[in-house]
Short mmCIF file of C-alpha atoms in Angstrom, two decimals:
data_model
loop_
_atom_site.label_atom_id
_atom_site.label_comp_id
_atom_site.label_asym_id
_atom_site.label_seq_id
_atom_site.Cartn_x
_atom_site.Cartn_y
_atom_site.Cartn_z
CA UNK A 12 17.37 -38.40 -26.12
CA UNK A 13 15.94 -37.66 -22.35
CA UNK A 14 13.69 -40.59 -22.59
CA UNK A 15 14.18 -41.65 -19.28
CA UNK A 16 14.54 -45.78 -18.68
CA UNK A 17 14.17 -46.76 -22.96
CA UNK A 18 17.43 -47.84 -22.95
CA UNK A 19 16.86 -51.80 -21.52
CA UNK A 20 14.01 -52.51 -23.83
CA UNK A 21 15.49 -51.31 -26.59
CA UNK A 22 18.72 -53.03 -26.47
CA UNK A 23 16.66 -56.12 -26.25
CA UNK A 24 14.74 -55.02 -29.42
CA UNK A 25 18.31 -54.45 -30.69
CA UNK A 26 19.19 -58.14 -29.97
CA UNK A 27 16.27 -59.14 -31.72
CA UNK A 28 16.87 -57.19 -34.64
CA UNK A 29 20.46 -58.06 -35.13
CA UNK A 30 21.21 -61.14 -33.68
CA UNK A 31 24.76 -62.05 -34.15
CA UNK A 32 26.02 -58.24 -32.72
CA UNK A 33 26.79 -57.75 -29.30
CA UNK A 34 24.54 -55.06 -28.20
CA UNK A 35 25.93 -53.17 -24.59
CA UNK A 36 23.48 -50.65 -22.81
CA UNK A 37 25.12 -47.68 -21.23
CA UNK A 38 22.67 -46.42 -18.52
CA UNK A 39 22.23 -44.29 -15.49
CA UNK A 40 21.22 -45.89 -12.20
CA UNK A 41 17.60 -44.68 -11.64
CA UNK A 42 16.84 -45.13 -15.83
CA UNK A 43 17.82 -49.10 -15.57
CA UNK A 44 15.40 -49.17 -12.50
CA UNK A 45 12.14 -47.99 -14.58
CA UNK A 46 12.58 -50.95 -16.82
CA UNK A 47 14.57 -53.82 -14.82
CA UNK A 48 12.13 -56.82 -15.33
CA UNK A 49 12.74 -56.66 -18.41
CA UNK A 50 15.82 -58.77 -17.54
CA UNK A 51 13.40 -61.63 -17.53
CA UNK A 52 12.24 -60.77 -21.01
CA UNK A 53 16.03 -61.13 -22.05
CA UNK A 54 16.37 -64.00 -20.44
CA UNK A 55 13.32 -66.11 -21.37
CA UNK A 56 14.15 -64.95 -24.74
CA UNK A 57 18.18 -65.72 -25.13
CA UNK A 58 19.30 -62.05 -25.21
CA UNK A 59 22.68 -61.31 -24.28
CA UNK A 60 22.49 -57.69 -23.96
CA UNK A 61 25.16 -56.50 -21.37
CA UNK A 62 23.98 -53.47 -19.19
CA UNK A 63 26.63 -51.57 -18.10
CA UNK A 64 24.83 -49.35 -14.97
CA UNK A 65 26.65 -46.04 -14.49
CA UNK A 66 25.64 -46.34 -10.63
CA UNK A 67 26.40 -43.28 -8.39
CA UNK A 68 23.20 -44.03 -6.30
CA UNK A 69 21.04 -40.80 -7.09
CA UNK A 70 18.56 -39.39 -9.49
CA UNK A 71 21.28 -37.14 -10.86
CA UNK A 72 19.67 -34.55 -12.04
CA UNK A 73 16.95 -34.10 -9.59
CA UNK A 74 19.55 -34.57 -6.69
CA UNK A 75 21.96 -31.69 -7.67
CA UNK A 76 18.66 -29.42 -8.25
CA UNK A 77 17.72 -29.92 -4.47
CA UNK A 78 20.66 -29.61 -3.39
CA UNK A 79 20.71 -25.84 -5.05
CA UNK A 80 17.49 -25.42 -4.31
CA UNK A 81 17.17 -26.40 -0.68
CA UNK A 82 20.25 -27.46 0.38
CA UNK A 83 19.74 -30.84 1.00
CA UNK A 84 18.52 -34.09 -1.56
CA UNK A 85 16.48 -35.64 1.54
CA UNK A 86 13.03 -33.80 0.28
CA UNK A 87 11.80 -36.24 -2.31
CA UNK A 88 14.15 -39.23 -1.50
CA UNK A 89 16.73 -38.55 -4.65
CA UNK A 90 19.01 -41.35 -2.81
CA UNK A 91 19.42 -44.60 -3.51
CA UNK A 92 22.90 -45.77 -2.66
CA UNK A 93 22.17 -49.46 -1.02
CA UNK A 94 20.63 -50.80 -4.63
CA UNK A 95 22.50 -53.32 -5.78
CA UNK A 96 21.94 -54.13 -9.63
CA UNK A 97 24.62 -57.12 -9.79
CA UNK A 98 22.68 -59.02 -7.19
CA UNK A 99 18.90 -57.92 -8.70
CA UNK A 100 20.34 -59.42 -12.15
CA UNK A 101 21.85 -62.75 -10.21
CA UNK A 102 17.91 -62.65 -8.99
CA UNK A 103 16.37 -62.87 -12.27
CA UNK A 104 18.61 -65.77 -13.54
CA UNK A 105 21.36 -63.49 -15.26
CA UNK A 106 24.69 -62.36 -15.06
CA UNK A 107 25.36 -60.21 -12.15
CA UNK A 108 28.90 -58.29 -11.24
CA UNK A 109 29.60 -54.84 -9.06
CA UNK A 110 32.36 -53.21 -10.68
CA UNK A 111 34.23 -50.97 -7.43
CA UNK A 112 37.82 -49.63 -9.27
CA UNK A 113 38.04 -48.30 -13.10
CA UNK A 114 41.17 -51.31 -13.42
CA UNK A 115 37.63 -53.88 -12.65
CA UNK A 116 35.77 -52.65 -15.90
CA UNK A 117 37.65 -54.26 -18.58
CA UNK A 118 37.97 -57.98 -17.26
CA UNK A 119 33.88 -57.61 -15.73
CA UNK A 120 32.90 -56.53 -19.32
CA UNK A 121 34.71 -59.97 -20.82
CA UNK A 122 33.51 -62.08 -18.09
CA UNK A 123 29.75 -60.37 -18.69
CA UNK A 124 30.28 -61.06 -22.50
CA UNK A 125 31.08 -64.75 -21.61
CA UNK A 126 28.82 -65.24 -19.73
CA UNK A 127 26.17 -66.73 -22.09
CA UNK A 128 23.84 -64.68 -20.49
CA UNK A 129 21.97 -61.16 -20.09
CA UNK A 130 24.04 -59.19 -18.11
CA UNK A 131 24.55 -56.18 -15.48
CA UNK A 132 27.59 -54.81 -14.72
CA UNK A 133 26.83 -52.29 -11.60
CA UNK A 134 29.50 -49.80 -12.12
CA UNK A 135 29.86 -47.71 -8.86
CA UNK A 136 30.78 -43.96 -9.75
CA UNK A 137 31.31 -41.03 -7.46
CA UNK A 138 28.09 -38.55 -7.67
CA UNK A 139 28.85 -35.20 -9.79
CA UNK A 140 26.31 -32.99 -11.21
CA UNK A 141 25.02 -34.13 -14.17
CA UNK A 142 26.34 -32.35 -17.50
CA UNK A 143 23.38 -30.86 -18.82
CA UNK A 144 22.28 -29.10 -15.40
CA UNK A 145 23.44 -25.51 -16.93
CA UNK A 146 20.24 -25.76 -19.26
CA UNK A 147 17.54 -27.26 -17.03
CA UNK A 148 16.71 -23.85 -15.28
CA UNK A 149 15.05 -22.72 -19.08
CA UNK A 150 13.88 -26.29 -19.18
CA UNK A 151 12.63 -27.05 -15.69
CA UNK A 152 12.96 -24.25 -13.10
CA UNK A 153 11.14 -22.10 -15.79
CA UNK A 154 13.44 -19.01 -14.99
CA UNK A 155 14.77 -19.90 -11.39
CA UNK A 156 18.01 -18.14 -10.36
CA UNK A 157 20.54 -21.88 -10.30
CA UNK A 158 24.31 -21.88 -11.19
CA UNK A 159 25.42 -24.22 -12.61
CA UNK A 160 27.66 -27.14 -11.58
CA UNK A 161 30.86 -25.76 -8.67
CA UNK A 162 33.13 -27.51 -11.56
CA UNK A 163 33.19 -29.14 -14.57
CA UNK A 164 32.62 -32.83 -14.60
CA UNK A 165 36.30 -34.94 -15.57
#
């Protein structure tokens, strides 16, 4: 929907609404980060909601774009590899794990799920260019001459 960071409150609305269904956030890195405290809403409030953060330490799409456009994602600081969700959700009283190897996700999830708690799985992923890059240029660069991604994402 490209509303950036709506994905944590709402899956606590979700909880509210239905109660007895397990509601699991799929989320970037940098869009879990607008709305984070609201872990403490969750908690306060009894709302499992698991968060599973698709971390690859960037703002995706603003990171490939500089990269295009000047070479380099150091201009407006689109790197943020050092965050570490599991340990900011272990701060706020909920579940925290860092998921490092695909084989990690499926027991994490089940531990997250038992955990009785909010959770945040902090799934690190390899950057690649976000998907939808090939249409920002009409979107964003308003006519700027940028390919596309070197390959397509696996």
């Amino acid at each position: 929907m490209g509303h950036l960071g709506f994905g944590h409150p709402f899956a606590n609305s979700l909880k509210i609404a239905f109660p007895d269904r397990q509601v699991v956030n799929v989320t970037g890195d940098g869009a879990f980060g607008f709305t984070l405290q609201e872990l403490d809403t969750a908690l306060r409030h009894g709302l499992k909601v698991v968060h599973v953060i698709h971390n690859d330490g960037a703002w995706g799409m603003c990171k490939f774009g500089q990269e295009i456009l000047f070479g380099s994602a150091d201009r407006l600081d689109q790197v943020f590899e050092r965050t570490d969700y599991a340990q900011i959700a272990k701060g706020f009283g909920c579940y925290g794990e860092r998921v490092e190897e695909p084989k990690e996700i499926k027991p994490a999830l089940r531990r997250a799920l038992d955990s009785g708690k909010p959770a945040v799985l902090d799934v690190k992923v390899r950057f690649i260019p976000h998907p939808s890059f090939q249409i920002m240029p009409a979107v964003v660069f308003q006519g700027c001459d940028v390919p596309g991604p070197p390959t397509a994402p696996p």
